[in-house]
Coordinates of C-alpha atoms in Angstrom, one line a residue:
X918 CA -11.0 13.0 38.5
X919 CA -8.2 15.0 39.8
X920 CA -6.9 19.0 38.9
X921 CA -5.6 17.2 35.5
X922 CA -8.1 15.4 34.6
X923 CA -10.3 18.3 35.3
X924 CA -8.3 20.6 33.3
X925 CA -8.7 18.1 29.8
X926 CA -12.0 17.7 30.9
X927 CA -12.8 21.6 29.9
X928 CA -10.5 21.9 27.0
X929 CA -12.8 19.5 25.4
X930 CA -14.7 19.4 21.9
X931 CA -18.3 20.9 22.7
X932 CA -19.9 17.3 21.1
X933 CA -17.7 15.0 23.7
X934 CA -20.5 15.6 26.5
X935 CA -22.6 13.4 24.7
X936 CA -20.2 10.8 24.3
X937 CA -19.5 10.6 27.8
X938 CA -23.0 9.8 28.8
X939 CA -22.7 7.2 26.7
X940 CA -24.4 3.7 28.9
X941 CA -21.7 1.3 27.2
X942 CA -21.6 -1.9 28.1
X943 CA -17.5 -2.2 28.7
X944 CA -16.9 -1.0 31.7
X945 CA -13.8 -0.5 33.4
X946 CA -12.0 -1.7 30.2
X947 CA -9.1 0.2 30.8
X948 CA -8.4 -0.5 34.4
X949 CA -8.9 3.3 35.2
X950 CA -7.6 4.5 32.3
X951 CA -4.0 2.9 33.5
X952 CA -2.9 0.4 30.8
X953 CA -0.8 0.8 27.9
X954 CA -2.5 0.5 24.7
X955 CA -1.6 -2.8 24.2
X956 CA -3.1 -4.3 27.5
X957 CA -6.2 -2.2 26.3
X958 CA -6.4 -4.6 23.1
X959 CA -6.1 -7.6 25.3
X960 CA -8.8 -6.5 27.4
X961 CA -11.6 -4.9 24.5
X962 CA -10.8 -8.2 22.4
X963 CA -13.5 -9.4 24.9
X964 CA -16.1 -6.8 24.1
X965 CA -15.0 -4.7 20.7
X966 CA -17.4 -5.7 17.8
X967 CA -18.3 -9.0 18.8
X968 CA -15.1 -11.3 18.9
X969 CA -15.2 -14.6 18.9
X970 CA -17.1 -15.6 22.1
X971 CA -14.8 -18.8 23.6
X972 CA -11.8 -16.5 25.4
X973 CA -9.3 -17.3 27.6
X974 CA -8.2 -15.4 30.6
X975 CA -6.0 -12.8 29.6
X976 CA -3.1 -14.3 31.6
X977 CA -3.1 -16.9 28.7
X978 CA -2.3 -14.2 26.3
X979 CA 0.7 -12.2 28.0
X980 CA 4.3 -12.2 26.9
X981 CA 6.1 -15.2 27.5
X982 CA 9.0 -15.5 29.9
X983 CA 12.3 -15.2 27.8
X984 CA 13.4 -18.7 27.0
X985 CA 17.2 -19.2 28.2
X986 CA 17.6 -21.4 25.5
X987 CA 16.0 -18.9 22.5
X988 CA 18.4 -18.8 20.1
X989 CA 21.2 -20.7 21.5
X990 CA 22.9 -23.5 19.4
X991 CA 21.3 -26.3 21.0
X992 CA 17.7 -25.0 19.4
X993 CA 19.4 -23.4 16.3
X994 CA 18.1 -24.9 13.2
X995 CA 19.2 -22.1 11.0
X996 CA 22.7 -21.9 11.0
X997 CA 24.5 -18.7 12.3
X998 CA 26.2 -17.9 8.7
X999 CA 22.3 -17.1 7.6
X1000 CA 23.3 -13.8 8.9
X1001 CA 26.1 -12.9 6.2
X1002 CA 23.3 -13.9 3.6
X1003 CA 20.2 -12.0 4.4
X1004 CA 21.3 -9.4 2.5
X1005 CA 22.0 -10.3 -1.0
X1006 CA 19.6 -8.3 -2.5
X1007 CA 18.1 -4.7 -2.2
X1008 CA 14.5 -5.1 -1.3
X1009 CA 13.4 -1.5 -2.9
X1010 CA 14.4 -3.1 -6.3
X1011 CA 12.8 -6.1 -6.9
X1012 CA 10.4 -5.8 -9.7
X1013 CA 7.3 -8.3 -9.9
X1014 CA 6.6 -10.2 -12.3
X1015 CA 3.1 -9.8 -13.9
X1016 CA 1.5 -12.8 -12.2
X1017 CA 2.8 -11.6 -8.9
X1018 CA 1.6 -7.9 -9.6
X1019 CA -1.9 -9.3 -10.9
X1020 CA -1.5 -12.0 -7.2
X1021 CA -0.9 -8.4 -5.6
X1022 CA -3.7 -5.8 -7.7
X1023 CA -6.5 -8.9 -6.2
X1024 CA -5.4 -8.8 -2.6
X1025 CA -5.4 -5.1 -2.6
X1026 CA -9.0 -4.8 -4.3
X1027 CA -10.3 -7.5 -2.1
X1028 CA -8.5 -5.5 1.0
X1029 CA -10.4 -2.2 -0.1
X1030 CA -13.6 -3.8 -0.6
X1031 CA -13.7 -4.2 2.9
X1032 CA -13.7 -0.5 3.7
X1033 CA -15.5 0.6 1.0
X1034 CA -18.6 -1.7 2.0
X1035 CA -17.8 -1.7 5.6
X1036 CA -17.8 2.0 6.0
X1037 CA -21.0 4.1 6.8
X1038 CA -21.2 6.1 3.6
X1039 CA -22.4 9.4 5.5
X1040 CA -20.2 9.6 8.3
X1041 CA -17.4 7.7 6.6
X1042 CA -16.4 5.7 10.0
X1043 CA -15.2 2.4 8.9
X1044 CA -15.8 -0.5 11.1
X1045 CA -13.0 -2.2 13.4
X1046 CA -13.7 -5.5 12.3
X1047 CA -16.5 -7.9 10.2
X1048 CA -17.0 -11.0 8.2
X1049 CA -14.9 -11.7 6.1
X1050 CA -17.6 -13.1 3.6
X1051 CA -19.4 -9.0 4.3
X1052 CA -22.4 -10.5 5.6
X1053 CA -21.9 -8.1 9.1
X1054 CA -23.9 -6.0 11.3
X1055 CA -21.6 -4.7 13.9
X1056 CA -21.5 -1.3 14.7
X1057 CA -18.0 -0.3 16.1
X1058 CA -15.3 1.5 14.2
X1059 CA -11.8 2.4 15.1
X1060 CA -10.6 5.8 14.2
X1061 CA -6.9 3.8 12.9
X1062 CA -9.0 1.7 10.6
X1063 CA -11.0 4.6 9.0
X1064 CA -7.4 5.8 8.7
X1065 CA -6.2 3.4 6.6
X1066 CA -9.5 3.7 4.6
X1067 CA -9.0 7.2 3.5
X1068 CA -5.3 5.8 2.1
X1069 CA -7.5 3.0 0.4
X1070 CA -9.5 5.4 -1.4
X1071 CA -6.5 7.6 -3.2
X1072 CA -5.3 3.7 -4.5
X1073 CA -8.6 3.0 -5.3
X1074 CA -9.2 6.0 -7.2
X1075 CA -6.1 5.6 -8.9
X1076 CA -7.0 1.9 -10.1
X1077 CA -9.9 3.0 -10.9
X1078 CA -11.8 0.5 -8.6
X1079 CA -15.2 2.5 -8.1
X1080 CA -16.2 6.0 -9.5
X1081 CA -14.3 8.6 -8.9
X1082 CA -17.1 10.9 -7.8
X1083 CA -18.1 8.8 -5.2
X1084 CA -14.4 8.2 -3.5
X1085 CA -14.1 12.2 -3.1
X1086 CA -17.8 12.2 -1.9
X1087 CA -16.6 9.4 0.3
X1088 CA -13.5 11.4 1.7
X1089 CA -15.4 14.7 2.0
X1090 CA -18.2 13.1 4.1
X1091 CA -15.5 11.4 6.1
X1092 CA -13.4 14.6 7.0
X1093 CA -16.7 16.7 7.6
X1094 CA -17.9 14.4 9.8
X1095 CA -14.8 13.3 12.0
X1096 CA -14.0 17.5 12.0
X1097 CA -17.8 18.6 13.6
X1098 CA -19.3 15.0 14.9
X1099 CA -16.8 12.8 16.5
X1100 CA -15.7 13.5 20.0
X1101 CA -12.3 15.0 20.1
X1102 CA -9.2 16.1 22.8
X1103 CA -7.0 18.5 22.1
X1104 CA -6.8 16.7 18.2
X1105 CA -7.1 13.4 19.6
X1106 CA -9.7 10.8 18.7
X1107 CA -11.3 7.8 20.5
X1108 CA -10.3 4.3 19.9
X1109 CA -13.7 3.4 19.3
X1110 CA -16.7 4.8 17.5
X1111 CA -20.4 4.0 17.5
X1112 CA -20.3 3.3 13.7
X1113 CA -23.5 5.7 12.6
X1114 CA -23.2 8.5 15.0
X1115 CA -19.1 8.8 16.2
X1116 CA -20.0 8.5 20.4
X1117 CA -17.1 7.0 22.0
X1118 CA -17.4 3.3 22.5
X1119 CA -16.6 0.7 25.2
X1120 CA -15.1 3.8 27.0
X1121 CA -12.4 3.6 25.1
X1122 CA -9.0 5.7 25.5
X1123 CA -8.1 9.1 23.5
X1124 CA -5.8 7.6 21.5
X1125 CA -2.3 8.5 20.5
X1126 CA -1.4 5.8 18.0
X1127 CA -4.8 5.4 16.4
X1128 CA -5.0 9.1 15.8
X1129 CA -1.8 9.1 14.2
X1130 CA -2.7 6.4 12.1
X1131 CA -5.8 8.6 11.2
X1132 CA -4.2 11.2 10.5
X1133 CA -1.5 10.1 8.2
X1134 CA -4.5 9.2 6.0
X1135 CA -5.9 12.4 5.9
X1136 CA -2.5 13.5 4.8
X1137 CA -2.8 11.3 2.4
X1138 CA -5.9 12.6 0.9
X1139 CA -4.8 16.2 1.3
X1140 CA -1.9 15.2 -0.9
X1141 CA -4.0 13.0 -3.3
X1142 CA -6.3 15.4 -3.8
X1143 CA -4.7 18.2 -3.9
X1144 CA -7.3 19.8 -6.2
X1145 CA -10.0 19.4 -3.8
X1146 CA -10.1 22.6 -2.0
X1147 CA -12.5 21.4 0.9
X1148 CA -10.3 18.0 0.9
X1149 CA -7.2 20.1 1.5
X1150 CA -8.7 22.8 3.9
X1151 CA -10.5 20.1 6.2
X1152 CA -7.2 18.3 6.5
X1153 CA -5.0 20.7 7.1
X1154 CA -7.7 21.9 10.0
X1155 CA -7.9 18.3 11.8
X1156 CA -4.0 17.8 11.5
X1157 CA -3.1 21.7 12.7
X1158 CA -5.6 20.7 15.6
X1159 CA -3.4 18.5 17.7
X1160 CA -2.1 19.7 20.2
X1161 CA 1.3 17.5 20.6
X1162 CA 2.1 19.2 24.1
X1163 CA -0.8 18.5 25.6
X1164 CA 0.1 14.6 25.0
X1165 CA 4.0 15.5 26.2
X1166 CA 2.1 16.3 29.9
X1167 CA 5.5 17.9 30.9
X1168 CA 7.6 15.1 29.7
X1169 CA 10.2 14.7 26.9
X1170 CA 8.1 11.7 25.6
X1171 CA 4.6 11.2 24.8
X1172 CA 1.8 9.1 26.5
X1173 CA -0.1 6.3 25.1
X1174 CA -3.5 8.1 25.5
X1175 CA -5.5 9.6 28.5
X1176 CA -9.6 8.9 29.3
X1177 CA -11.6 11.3 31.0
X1178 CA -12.2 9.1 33.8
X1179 CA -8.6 8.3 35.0
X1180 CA -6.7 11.1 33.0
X1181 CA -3.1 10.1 31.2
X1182 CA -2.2 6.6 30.5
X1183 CA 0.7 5.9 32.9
X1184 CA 2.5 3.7 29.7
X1185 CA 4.2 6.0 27.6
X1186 CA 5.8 5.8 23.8
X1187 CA 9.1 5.6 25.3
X1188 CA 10.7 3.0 23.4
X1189 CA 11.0 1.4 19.8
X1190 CA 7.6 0.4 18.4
X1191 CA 5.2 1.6 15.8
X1192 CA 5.7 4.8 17.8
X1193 CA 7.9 6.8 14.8
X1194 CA 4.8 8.2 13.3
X1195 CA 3.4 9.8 16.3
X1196 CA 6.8 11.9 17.0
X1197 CA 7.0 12.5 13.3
X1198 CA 3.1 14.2 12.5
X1199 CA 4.5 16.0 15.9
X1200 CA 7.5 17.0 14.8
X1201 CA 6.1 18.3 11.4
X1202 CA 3.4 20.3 13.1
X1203 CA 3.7 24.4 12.3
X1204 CA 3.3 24.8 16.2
X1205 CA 7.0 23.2 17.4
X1206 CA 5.8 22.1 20.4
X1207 CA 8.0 19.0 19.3
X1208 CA 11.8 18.9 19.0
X1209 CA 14.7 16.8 18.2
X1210 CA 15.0 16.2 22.0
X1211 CA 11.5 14.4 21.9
X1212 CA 12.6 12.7 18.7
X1213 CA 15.9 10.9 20.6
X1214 CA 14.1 10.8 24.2
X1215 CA 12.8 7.2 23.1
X1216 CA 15.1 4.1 23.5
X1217 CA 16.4 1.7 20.5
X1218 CA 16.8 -1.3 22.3
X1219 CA 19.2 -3.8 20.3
X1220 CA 18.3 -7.0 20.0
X1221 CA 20.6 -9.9 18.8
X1222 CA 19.2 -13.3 17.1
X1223 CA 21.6 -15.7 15.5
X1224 CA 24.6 -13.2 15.6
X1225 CA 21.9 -10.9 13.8
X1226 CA 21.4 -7.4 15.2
X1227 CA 18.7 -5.1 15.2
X1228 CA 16.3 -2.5 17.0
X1229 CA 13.4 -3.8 18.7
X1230 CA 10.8 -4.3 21.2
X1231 CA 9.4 -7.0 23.2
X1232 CA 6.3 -6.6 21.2
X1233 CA 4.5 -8.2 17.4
X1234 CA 5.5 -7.9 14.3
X1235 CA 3.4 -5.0 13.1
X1236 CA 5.9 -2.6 15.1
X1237 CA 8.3 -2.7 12.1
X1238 CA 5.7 -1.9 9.9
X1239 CA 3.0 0.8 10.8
X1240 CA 5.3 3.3 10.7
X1241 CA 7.0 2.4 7.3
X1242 CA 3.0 2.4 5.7
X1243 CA 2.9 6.2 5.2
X1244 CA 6.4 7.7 6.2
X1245 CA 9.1 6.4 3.3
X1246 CA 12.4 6.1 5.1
X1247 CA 13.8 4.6 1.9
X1248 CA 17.6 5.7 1.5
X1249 CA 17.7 8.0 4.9
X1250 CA 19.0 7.5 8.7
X1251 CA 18.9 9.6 11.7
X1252 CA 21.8 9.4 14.2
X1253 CA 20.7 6.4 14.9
X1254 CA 20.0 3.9 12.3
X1255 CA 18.7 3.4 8.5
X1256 CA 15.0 2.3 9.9
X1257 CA 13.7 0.7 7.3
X1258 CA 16.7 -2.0 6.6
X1259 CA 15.9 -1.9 10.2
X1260 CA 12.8 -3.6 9.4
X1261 CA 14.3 -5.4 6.3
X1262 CA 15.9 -7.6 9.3
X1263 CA 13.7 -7.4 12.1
X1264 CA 11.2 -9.5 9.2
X1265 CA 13.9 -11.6 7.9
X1266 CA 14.5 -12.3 11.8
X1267 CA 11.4 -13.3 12.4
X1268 CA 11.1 -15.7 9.6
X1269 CA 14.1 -17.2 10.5
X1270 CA 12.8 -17.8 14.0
X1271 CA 9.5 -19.3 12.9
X1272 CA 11.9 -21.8 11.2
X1273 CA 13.2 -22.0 14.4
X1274 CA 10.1 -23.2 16.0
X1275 CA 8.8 -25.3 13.4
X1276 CA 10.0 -28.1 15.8
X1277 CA 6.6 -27.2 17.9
X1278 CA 4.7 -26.3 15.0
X1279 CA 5.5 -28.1 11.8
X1280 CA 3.3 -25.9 9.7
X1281 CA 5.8 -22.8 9.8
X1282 CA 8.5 -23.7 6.5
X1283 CA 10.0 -21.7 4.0
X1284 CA 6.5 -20.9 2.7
X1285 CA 4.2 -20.3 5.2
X1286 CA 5.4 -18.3 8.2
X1287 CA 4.2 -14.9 10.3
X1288 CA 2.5 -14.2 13.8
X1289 CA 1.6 -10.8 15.1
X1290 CA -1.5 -9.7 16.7
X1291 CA -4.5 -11.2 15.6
X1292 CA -7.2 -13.3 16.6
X1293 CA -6.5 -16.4 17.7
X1294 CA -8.8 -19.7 18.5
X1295 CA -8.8 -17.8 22.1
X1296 CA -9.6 -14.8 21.3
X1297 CA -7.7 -11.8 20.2
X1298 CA -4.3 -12.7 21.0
X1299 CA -0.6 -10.2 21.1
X1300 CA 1.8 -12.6 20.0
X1301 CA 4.7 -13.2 18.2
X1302 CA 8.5 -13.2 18.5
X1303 CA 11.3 -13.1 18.8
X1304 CA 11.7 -13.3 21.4
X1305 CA 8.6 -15.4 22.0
X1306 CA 5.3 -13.4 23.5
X1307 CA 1.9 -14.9 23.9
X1308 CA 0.3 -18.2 24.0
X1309 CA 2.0 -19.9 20.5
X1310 CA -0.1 -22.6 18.7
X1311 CA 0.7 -22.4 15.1
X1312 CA -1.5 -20.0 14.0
X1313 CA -0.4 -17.9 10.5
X1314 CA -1.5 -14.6 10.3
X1315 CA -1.8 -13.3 6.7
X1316 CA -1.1 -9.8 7.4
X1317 CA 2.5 -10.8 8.7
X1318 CA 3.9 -11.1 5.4
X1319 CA 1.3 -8.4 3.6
X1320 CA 2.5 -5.7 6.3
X1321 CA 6.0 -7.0 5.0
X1322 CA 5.9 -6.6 1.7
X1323 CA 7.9 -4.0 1.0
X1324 CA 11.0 -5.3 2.9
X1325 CA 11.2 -8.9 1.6
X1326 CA 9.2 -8.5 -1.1
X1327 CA 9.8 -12.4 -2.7
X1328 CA 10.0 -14.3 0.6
X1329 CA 6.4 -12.7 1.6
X1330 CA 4.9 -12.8 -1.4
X1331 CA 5.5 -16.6 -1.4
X1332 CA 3.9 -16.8 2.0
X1333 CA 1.0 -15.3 0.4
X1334 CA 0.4 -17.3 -2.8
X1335 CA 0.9 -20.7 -0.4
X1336 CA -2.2 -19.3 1.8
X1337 CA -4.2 -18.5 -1.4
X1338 CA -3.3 -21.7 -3.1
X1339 CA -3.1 -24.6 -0.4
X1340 CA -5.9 -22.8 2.3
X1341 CA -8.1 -20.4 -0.3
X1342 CA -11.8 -22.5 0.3
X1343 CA -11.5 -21.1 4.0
X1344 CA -8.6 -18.4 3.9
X1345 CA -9.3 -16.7 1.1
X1346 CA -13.4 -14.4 1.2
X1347 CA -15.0 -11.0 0.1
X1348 CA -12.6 -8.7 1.9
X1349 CA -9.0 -10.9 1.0
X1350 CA -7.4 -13.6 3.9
X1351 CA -9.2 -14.0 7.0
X1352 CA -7.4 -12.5 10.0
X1353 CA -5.5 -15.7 11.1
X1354 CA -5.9 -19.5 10.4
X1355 CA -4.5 -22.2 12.0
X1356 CA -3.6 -25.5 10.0
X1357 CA -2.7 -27.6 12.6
X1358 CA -5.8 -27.5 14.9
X1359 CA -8.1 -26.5 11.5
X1360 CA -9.2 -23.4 13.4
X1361 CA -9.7 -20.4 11.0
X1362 CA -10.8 -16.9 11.6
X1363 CA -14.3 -15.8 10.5
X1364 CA -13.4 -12.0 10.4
X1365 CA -11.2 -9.5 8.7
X1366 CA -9.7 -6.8 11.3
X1367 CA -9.8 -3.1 9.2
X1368 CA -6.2 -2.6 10.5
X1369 CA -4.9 -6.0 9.7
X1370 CA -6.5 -5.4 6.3
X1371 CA -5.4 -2.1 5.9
X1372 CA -1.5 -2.4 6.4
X1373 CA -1.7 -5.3 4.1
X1374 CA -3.5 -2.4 1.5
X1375 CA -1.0 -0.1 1.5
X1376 CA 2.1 -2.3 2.0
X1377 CA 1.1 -4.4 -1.5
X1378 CA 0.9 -0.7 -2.9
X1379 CA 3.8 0.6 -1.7
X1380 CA 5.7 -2.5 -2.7
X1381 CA 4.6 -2.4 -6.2
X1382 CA 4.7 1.2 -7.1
X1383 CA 5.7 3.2 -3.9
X1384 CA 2.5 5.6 -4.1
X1385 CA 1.3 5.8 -0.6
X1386 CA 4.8 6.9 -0.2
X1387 CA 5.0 8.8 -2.7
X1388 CA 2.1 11.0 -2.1
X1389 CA 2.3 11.3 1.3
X1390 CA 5.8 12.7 1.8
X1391 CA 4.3 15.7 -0.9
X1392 CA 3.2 17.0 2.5
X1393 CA 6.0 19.6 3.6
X1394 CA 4.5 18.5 7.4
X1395 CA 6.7 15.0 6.3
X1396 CA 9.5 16.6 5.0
X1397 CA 10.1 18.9 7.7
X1398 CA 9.6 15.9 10.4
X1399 CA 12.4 14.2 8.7
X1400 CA 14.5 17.3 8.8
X1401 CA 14.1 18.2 12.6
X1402 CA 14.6 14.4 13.8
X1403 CA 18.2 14.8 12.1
X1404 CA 17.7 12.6 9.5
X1405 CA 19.9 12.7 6.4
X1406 CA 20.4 10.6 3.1
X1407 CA 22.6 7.5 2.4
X1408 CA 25.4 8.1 0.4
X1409 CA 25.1 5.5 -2.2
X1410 CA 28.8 4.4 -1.2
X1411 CA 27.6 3.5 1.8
X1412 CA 26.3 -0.7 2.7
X1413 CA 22.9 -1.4 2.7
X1414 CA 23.4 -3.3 5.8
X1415 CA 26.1 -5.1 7.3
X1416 CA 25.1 -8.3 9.3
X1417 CA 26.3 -7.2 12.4
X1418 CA 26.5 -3.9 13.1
X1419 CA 27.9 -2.1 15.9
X1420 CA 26.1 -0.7 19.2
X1421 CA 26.1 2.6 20.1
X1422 CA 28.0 3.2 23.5
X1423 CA 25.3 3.4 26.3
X1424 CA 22.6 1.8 24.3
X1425 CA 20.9 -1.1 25.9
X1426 CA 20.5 -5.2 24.2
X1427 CA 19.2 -7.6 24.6
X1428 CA 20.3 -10.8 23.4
X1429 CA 19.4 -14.6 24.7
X1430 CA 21.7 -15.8 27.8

């Protein structure tokens, strides 16, 4: 195990013995505890929760080789002056109209039944994936899913979908239960859980990501329920008890995760991806072990489509989003950019360049357009673009445009109400859209993935009435993140966006040859 692996070893929760001894059947999952989180989906796709069975080897899935043609006028079917138009409009007011919002309040319900029934009421673990007709018994959760449950239940108990007793009883058992059962480092939380009794499955990694995910729900709930005192005190415990520097491991940036088997993950959150969150919560925390430093150690890669520039990463779709589900970066920049019309184009991109491909795979139009990870007819699959990453085939993945809600609110919506109406006998179940469906081959998903589910949850929300937002930033840990990462507001004087803006000197891009 090595001095360091040793030395997290003992600074362990009491209960994470028992987790260790854990017989799992997923061995070696994590090549020695060496691969980014990201290879470790690829990999526990075979194994977590029971995906679908026919899998391809895992070189099928990996990043495609940059096309030299990707972009370039000879493939161009949008034409370049789409750039000067994607911004019309200000996303953050478009108002719905009542058949939209109604469209919207079913998805969301539908989206929260799923971890409302697929939850274990007394431990309040919520499982990583299940049928989408509910109609499951799996046993694995995922700490990011139960995450975005806990934001589920302050909508829920705000729409009133299920009694409000039961929600707080719901969130109480939850908190207690993830605070004295489930095995812990330093603050940090598993990947996967055993369902009923929190062990640590498939020997999953301590993970960074998931845990932030997790805990920007419990946030959530602190703010929600403010008048909860146990609510408040148990959240304000299992936030104040991460240890941010211990995940730092010397370095100005943070890793991925560590196992005790192998120690640290070598891949480390050193560049632009759903990563913002993790340096936030740190940067928030009352212990300061985070600084601005950490907070500008990562790299914003520009990327250029079509004459359109953004920041990016070689990496799905759900990167501009997971982030922007909790922390509102409405109307505010750091140094570096104004993230969230950041995302406004890195979506609008993407669209664009599903037109793009439409040659291949004439079911992507105007209507009906969005990959990022999902499962696929091959299994779970990272995909996406641009530029283009994974084995392609035409598959739509619902929470594309549901994870995109907020940043091109008509355009997705659209996508949305085609799936529903032209797809609904096998798109449309219990828990909302299946995970992914593929028109061209008539393969569809059987299961709904909690995370897919979940961004799609709070997106919808936040795009109707902003209150994810809105009541997690009452948490001074969020306003104080945004404070000590140098962000400060847009004057109103100032664009929304311009088409193509400039690059910082010394900052890298990447743009098609």
């Amino acid at each position: 195990m090595g001095k360091l692996g040793a030395y997290a070893l003992e600074n362990f929760a009491p209960v994470f013995p028992r987790a260790l001894g854990l017989h799992c059947r997923a061995v070696g999952l994590v090549s020695g505890g060496r691969r980014s989180r990201r290879e470790w989906l690829l990999q526990s796709a075979r194994l977590a929760a029971g995906l679908p069975v026919a899998l391809s080897p895992l070189s099928r899935l990996a990043a495609a080789p940059l096309s030299l043609e990707f972009g370039s006028a000879q493939t161009q079917d949008v034409p370049t002056s789409a750039a000067a138009q994607l911004f019309t409009s200000d996303p953050t007011k478009y108002r719905f109209t009542r058949d939209e919002d109604q469209f919207l309040e079913e998805l969301e319900r539908a989206c929260f039944q799923f971890f409302w029934d697929e939850s274990n009421p007394y431990t309040g673990l919520v499982k990583d994936r299940s049928q989408a007709d509910g109609s499951d018994s799996r046993n694995v959760a995922s700490i990011a899913a139960t995450g975005f449950g806990l934001g589920g239940m302050c909508i829920a108990d705000l729409r009133g979908w299920e009694d409000k007793k039961k929600i707080r009883e719901r969130v109480r058992n939850t908190l207690r239960f993830v605070d004295t059962r489930v095995p812990q480092a330093h603050g940090f939380f598993c990947h996967f859980l055993n369902f009923r009794n929190g062990e640590r499955a498939f020997q999953s990694e301590v993970s960074s990501i998931d845990t932030a995910i997790f805990i920007c729900g419990v946030l959530t709930c602190r703010a929600y329920f403010e008048d909860d005192g146990e609510i408040r005190d148990l959240a304000t415990k299992l936030y104040e008890r991460v240890d941010w520097g211990w995940l730092l491991h010397g370095e100005k940036t943070l890793s991925m995760g560590w196992t005790p088997e192998r120690g640290f993950i070598r891949s480390r959150w050193d560049s632009y991806s759903e990563l913002m969150m993790v340096y936030l919560l740190g940067l928030g925390s009352p212990s300061n072990v985070m600084t601005r430093a950490n907070w500008e150690a990562w790299t914003r890669t520009y990327f250029e489509f079509n004459g359109i520039r953004y920041i990016g990463s070689h990496a799905p779709l759900f990167v501009h989003q997971y982030s922007h589900a909790w922390f509102d970066f409405r109307g505010k920049r750091d140094k570096f950019a104004d993230y969230f019309t950041n995302s406004v184009i890195a979506t609008k991109v993407h669209k664009l360049w599903c037109l793009e491909i439409s040659r291949e795979f004439p079911d992507y139009t105007e209507d009906l357009w969005g990959i990022t990870a999902s499962d696929s007819a091959r299994g779970y699959a990272v995909w996406g673009g641009p530029p283009p990453m994974g084995h392609l085939d035409g598959t739509v993945v619902p929470c594309a445009a549901g994870g995109s809600l907020p940043f091109l609110p008509e355009e997705t919506l659209q996508v949305l109400r085609t799936i529903r109406s032209k797809y609904e006998q096998r798109t449309w179940k219990r828990y909302g859209f299946v995970d992914a469906f593929n028109p061209l081959t008539n393969w569809y998903s059987q299961d709904v993935l909690g995370i897919d589910a979940g961004i799609m949850m709070l997106m919808a929300e936040n795009a109707r009435t902003g209150f994810i937002w809105e009541q997690f930033m009452k948490n001074d840990i969020a306003k104080n993140a945004f404070t000590r990462a140098g962000f400060h507001a847009i004057p109103s004087s100032e664009p929304v966006a311009a088409p193509k803006s400039p690059i910082p000197p010394g900052y890298p891009v990447w743009s098609p040859q």
